[in-house]
Short mmCIF file of C-alpha atoms in Angstrom, two decimals:
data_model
loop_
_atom_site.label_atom_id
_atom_site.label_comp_id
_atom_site.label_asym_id
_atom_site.label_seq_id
_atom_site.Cartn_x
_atom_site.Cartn_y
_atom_site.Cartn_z
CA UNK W 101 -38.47 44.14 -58.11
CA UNK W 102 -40.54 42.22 -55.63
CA UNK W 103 -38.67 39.35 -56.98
CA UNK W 104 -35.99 40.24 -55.78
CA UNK W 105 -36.44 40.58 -52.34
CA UNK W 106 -35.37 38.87 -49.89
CA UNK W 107 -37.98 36.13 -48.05
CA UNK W 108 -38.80 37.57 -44.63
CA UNK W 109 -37.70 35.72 -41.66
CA UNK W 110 -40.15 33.82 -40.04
CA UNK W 111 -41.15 34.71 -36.44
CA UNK W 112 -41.35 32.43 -33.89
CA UNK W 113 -45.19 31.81 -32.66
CA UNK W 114 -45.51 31.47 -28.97
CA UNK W 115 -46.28 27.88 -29.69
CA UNK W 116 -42.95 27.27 -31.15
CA UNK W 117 -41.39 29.59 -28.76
CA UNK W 118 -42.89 27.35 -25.42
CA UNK W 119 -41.79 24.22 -27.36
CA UNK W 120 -38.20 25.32 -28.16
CA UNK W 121 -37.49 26.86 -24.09
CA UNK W 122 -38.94 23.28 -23.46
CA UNK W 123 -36.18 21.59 -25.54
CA UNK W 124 -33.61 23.73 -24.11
CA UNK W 125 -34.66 23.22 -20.84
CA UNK W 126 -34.65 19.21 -21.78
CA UNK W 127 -31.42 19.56 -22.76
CA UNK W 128 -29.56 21.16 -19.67
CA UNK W 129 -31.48 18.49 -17.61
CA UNK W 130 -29.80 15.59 -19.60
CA UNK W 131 -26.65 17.14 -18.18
CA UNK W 132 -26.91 18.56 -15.05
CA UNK W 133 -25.10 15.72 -13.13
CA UNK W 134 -22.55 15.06 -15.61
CA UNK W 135 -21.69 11.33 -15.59
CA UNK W 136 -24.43 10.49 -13.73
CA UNK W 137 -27.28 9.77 -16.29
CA UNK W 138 -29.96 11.62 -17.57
CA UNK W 139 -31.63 13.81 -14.49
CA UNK W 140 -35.17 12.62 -15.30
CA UNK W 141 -34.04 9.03 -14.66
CA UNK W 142 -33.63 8.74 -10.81
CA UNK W 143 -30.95 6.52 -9.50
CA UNK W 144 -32.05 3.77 -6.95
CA UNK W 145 -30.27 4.18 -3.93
CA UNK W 146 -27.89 1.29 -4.48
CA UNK W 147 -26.94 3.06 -7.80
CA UNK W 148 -26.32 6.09 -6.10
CA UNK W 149 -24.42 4.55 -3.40
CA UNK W 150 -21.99 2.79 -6.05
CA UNK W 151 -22.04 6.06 -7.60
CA UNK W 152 -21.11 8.22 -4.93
CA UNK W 153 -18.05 5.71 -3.82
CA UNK W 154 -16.73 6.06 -7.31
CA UNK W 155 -16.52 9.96 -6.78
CA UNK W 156 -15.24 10.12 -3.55
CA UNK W 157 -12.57 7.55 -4.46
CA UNK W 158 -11.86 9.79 -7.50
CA UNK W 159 -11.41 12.68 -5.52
CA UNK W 160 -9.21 10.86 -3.04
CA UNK W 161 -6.82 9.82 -5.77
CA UNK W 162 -7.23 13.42 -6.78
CA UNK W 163 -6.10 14.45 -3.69
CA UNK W 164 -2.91 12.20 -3.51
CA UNK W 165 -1.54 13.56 -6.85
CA UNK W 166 -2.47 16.74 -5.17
CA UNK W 167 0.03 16.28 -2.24
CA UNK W 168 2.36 14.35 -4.33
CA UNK W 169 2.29 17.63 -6.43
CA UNK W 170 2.39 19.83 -2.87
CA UNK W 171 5.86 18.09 -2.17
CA UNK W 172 7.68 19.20 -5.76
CA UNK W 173 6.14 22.63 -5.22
CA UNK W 174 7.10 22.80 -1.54
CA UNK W 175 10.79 21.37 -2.77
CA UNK W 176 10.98 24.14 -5.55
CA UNK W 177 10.23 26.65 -3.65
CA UNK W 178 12.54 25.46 -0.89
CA UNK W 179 15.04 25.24 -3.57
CA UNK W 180 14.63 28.79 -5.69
CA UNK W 181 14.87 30.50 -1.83
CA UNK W 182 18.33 29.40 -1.56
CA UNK W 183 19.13 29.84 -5.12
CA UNK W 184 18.12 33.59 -5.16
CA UNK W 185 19.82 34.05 -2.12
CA UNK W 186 22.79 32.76 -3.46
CA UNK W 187 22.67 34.78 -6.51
CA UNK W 188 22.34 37.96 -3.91
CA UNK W 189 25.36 37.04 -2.45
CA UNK W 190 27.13 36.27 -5.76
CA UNK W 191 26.26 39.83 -7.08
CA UNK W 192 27.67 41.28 -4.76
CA UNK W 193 30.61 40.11 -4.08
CA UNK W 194 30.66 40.64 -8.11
CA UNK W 195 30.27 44.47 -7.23
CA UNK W 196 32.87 44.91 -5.04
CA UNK W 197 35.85 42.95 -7.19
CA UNK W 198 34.45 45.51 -10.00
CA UNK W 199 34.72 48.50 -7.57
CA UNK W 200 38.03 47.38 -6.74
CA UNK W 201 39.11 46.78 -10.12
CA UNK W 202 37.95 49.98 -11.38
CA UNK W 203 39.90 52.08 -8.15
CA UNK W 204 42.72 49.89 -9.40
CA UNK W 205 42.72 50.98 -13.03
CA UNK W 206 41.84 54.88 -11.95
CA UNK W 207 44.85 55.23 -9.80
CA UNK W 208 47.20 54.11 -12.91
CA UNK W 209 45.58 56.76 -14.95
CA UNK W 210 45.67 59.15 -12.09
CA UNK W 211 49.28 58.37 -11.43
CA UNK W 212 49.94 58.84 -15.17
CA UNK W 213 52.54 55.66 -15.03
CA UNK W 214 55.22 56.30 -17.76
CA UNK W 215 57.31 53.45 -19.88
CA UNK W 216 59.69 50.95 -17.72
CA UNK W 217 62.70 52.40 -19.96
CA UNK W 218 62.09 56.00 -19.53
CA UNK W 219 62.29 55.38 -15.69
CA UNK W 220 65.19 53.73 -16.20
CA UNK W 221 67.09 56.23 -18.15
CA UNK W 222 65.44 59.09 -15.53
CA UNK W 223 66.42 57.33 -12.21
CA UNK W 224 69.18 58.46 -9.87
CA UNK W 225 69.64 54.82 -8.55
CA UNK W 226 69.13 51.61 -10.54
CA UNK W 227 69.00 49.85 -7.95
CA UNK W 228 66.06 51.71 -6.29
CA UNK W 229 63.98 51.38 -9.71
CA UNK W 230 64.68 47.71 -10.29
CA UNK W 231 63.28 46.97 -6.85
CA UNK W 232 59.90 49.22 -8.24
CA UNK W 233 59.64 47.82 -10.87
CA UNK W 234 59.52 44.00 -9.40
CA UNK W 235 56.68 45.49 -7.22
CA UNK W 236 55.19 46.79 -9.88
CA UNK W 237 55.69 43.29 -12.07
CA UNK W 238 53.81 42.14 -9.16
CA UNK W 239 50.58 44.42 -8.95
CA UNK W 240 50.51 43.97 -12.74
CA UNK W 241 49.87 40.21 -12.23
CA UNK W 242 47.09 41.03 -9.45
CA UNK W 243 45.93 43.40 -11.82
CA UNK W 244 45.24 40.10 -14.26
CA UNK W 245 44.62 37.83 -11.72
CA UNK W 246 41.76 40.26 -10.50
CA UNK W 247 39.91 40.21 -14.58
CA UNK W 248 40.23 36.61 -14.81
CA UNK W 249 38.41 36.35 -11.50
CA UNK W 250 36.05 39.17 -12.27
CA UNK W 251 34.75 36.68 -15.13
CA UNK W 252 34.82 33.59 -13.31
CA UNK W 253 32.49 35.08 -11.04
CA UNK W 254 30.13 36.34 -13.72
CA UNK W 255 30.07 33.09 -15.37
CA UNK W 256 29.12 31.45 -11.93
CA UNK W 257 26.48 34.28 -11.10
CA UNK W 258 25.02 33.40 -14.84
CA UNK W 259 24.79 29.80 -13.70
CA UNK W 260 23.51 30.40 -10.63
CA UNK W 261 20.94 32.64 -11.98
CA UNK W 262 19.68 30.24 -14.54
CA UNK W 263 19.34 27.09 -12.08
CA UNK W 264 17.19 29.63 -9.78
CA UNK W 265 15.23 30.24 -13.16
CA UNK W 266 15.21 26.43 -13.56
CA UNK W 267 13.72 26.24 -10.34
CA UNK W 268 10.87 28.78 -10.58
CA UNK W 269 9.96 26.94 -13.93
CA UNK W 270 9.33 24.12 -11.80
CA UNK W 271 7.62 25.86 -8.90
CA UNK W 272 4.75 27.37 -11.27
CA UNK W 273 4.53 24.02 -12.52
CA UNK W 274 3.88 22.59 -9.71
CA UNK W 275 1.43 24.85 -8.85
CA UNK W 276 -0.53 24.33 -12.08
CA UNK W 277 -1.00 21.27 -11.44
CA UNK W 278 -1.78 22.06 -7.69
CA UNK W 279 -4.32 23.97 -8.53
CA UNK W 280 -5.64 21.49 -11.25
CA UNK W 281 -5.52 18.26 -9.00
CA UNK W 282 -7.30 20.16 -6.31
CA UNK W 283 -10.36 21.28 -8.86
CA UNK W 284 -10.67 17.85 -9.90
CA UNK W 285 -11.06 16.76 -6.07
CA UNK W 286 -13.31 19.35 -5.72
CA UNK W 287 -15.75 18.22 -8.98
CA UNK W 288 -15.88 15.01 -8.04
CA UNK W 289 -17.04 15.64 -4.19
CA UNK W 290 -19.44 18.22 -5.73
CA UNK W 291 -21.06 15.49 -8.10
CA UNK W 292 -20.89 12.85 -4.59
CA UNK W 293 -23.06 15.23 -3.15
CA UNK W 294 -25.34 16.31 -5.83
CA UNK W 295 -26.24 13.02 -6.24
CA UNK W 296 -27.12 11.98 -2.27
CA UNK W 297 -29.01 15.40 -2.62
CA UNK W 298 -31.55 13.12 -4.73
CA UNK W 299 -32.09 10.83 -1.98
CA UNK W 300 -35.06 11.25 0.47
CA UNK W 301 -34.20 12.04 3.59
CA UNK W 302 -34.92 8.11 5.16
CA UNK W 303 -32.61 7.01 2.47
CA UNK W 304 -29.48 9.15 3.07
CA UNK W 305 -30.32 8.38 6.83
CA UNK W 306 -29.67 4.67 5.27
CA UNK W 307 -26.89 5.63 3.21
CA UNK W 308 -24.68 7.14 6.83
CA UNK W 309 -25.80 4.00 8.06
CA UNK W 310 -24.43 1.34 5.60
CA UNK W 311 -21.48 3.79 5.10
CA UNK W 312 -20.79 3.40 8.37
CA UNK W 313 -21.13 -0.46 8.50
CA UNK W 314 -18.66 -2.69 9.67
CA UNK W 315 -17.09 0.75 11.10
CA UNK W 316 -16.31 1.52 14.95
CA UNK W 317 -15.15 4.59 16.83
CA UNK W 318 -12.48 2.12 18.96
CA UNK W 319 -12.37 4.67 21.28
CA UNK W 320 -10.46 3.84 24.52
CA UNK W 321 -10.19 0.29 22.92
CA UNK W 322 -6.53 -1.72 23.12
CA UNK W 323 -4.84 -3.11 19.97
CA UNK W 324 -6.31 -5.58 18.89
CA UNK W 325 -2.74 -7.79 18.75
CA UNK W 326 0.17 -7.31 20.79
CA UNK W 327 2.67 -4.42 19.82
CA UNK W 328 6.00 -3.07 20.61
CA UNK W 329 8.76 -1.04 19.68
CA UNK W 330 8.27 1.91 17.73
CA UNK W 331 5.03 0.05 16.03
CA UNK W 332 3.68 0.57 19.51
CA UNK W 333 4.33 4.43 19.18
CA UNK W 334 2.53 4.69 15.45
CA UNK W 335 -0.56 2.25 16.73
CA UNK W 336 -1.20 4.71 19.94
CA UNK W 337 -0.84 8.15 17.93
CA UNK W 338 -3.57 6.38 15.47
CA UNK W 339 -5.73 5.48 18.09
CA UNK W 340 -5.11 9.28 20.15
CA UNK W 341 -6.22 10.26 16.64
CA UNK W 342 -9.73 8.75 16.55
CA UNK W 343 -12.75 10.65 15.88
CA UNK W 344 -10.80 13.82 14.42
CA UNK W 345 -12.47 14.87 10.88
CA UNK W 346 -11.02 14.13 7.53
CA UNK W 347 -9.58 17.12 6.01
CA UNK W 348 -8.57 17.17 2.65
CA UNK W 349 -4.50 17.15 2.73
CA UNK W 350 -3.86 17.42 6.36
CA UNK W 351 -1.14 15.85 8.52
CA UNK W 352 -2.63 16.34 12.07
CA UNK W 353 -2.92 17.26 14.74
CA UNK W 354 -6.69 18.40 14.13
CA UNK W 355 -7.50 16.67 10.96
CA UNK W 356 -6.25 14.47 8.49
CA UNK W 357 -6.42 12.92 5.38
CA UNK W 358 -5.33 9.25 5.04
CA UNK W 359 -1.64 9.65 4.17
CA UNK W 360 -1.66 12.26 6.48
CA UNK W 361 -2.67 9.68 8.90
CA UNK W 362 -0.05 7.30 8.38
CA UNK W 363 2.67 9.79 8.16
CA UNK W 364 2.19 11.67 11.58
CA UNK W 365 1.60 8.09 13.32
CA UNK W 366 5.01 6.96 11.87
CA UNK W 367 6.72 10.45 12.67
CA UNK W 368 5.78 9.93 16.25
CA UNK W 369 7.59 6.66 16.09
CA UNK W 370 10.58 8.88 14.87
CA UNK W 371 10.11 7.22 11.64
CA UNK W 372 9.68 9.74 7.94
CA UNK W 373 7.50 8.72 5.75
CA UNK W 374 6.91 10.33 2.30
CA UNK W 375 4.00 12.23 2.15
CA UNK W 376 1.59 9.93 -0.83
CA UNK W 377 0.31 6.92 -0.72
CA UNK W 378 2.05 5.86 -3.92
CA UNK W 379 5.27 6.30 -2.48
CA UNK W 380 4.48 5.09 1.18
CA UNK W 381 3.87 1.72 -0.08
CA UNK W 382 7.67 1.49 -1.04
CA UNK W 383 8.61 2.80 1.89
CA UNK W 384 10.09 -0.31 3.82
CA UNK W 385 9.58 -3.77 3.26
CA UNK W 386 6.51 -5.20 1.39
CA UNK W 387 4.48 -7.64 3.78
CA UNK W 388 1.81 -10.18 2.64
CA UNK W 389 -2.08 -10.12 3.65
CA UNK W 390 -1.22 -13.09 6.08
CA UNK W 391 2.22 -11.63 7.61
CA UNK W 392 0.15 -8.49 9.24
CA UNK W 393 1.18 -6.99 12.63
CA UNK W 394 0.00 -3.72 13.82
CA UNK W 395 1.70 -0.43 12.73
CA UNK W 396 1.89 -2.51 9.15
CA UNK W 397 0.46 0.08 6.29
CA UNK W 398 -2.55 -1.02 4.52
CA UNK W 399 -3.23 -0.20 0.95
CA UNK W 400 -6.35 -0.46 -1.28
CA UNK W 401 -7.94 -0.15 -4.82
CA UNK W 402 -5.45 -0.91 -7.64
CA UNK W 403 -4.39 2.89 -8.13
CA UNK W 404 -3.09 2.45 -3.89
CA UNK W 405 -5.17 5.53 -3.52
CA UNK W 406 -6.33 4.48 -0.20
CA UNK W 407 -3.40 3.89 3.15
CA UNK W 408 -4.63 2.48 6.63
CA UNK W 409 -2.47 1.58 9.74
CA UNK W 410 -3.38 -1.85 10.87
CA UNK W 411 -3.99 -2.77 14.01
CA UNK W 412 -4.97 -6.45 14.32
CA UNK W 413 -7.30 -8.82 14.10
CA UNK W 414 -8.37 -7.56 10.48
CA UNK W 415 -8.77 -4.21 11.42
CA UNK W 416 -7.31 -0.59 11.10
CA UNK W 417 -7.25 2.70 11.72
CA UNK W 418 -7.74 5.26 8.57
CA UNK W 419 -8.99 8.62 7.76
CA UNK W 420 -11.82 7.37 5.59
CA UNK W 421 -13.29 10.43 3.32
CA UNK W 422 -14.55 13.78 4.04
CA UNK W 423 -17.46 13.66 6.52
CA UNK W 424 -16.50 10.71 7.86
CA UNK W 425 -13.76 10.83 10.91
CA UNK W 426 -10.99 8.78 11.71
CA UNK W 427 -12.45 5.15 12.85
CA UNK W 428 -11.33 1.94 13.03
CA UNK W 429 -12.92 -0.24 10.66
CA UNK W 430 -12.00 -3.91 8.39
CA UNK W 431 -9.66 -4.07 5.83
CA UNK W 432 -11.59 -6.39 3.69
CA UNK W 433 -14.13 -2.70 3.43
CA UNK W 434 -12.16 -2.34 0.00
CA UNK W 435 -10.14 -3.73 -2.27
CA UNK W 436 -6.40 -4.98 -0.89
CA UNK W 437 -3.26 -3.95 -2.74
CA UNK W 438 -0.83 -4.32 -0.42
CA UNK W 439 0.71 -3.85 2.51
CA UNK W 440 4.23 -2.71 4.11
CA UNK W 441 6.26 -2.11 7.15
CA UNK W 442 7.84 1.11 7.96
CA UNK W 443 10.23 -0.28 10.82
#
């Protein structure tokens, strides 16, 4: 019988207990700052620096797919609104033909309406009942021109209806990805700061400071080149606009992001812009690096995830990333894509 039994299970001794917690423990701190490298291995500050760029350009590009995806939502919505209402209307003007279809067809059986020869034979004057009858010839083709209407209105209520549906599809699309875009944005900020929370506290002092390199406020400065016309217009709202905080997809007037930038200065010139950087570059005509004049758009990093305004002399205005305002600063700071002008 003993044979038989089954082994007992082993127990864990505290030993092995400590030493397994410890491996667990090793484990979660090999990924605590996913992407960044084990957590025992510090970064040097340069490698946190490069590091924390990467993320906050990731979450910028986030945040452009985010407002491209804010647009299509914003359009669907726009879009479903007037659909539904005109499916309200459609119904019912759909109930009231029905209404008066169905009074139509309850008179005749309240009336009790007998054959055409019958009245004939019965009537007094011939005359009297031909004229009835025409009339009657009449309200009969009404009658069917009333049905055949009745169903061309329910076939156009049916279409109606399934566009709006069509449309509401594409809303919560839209808003999936919304809500995805704006997550990633969020991760990658998170991770940006997780990792300058390593630093010590002379070396994020350092870190504002190179960030902030090559930067300016340009407050109360002039253009740096001459400007007119309705470049004049988008150069002055940019620089009115200095010093107010990046804020992740804002237009103005207290915060914006840097598409957000660009479009407001351009709307003040009475000029629309779309509302991404990947579609603001095609908006006008594409400039070279060397054919630059102020109120030209500036793009950077090979997914044009980045927009300034430029404002001469090498420089620009742009909504840099959150926690840092907008400032004027060089547009050889990143890597040039391209460049175009609105007007």
């Amino acid at each position: 019988m003993a044979s038989h039994r089954k082994p007992k299970q082993r127990s864990l001794t505290a030993g092995t207990a400590w030493t397994a917690a410890a491996i667990a423990l090793a484990g979660a701190a090999t990924t605590a700052l996913s992407g960044t490298g084990h957590a025992e291995t510090r970064l040097t500050p340069a490698q946190v620096r490069a590091k924390v760029d990467q993320y906050q350009r990731e979450a910028e590009e986030a945040n452009e797919r985010y407002n491209g995806a804010k647009v299509k939502a914003d359009r669907a919505r726009e879009s479903f609104d007037d659909l539904r209402d005109e499916a309200a209307r459609r119904t019912a003007r759909l109930n009231a033909s029905r209404n008066a279809l169905g009074a139509y067809a309850t008179a005749q059986y309240r009336s009790g309406t007998i054959s055409p020869t019958l009245q004939l034979t019965l009537s007094s004057s011939p005359g009297q009942y031909l004229r009835r009858a025409s009339l009657a010839d009449h309200a009969g083709n009404r009658q069917a021109a009333a049905v055949a209407g009745l169903a061309r209105q329910s076939r156009e209520l049916r279409q109606v209806r399934g566009e709006a549906q069509g449309r509401l599809d594409q809303l919560r699309g839209a808003q999936a990805a919304l809500a995805r875009h704006r997550g990633a944005a969020r991760k990658k900020l998170a991770a940006a700061e997780a990792l300058l929370d390593q630093l010590t506290g002379e070396q994020r002092r350092r870190y504002e400071a190179q960030s902030a390199h090559g930067a300016d406020t340009g407050l109360g400065a002039a253009p740096y080149a001459p400007v007119s016309g309705r470049a004049a217009r988008a150069v002055s709202y940019a620089y009115g606009a200095l010093g107010k905080p990046y804020v992740w997809g804002a237009t103005g007037p207290r915060g914006y992001d840097c598409s957000g930038l660009t479009q407001a200065a351009w709307r003040a010139a009475g000029v629309a812009l779309p509302r991404t950087t990947y579609t603001q570059i095609n908006a006008g005509r594409r400039v070279s690096r060397t054919e630059l004049a102020p109120g030209d758009l500036v793009f950077f990093y090979s997914g044009v995830s980045h927009v300034g305004l430029y404002i001469g002399g090498g420089r620009m205005i742009h909504a840099p990333r959150p926690g840092a305002p907008v400032r004027v600063a060089p547009i050889d700071q990143m890597p040039f894509s391209g460049a175009t002008r609105p007007a």
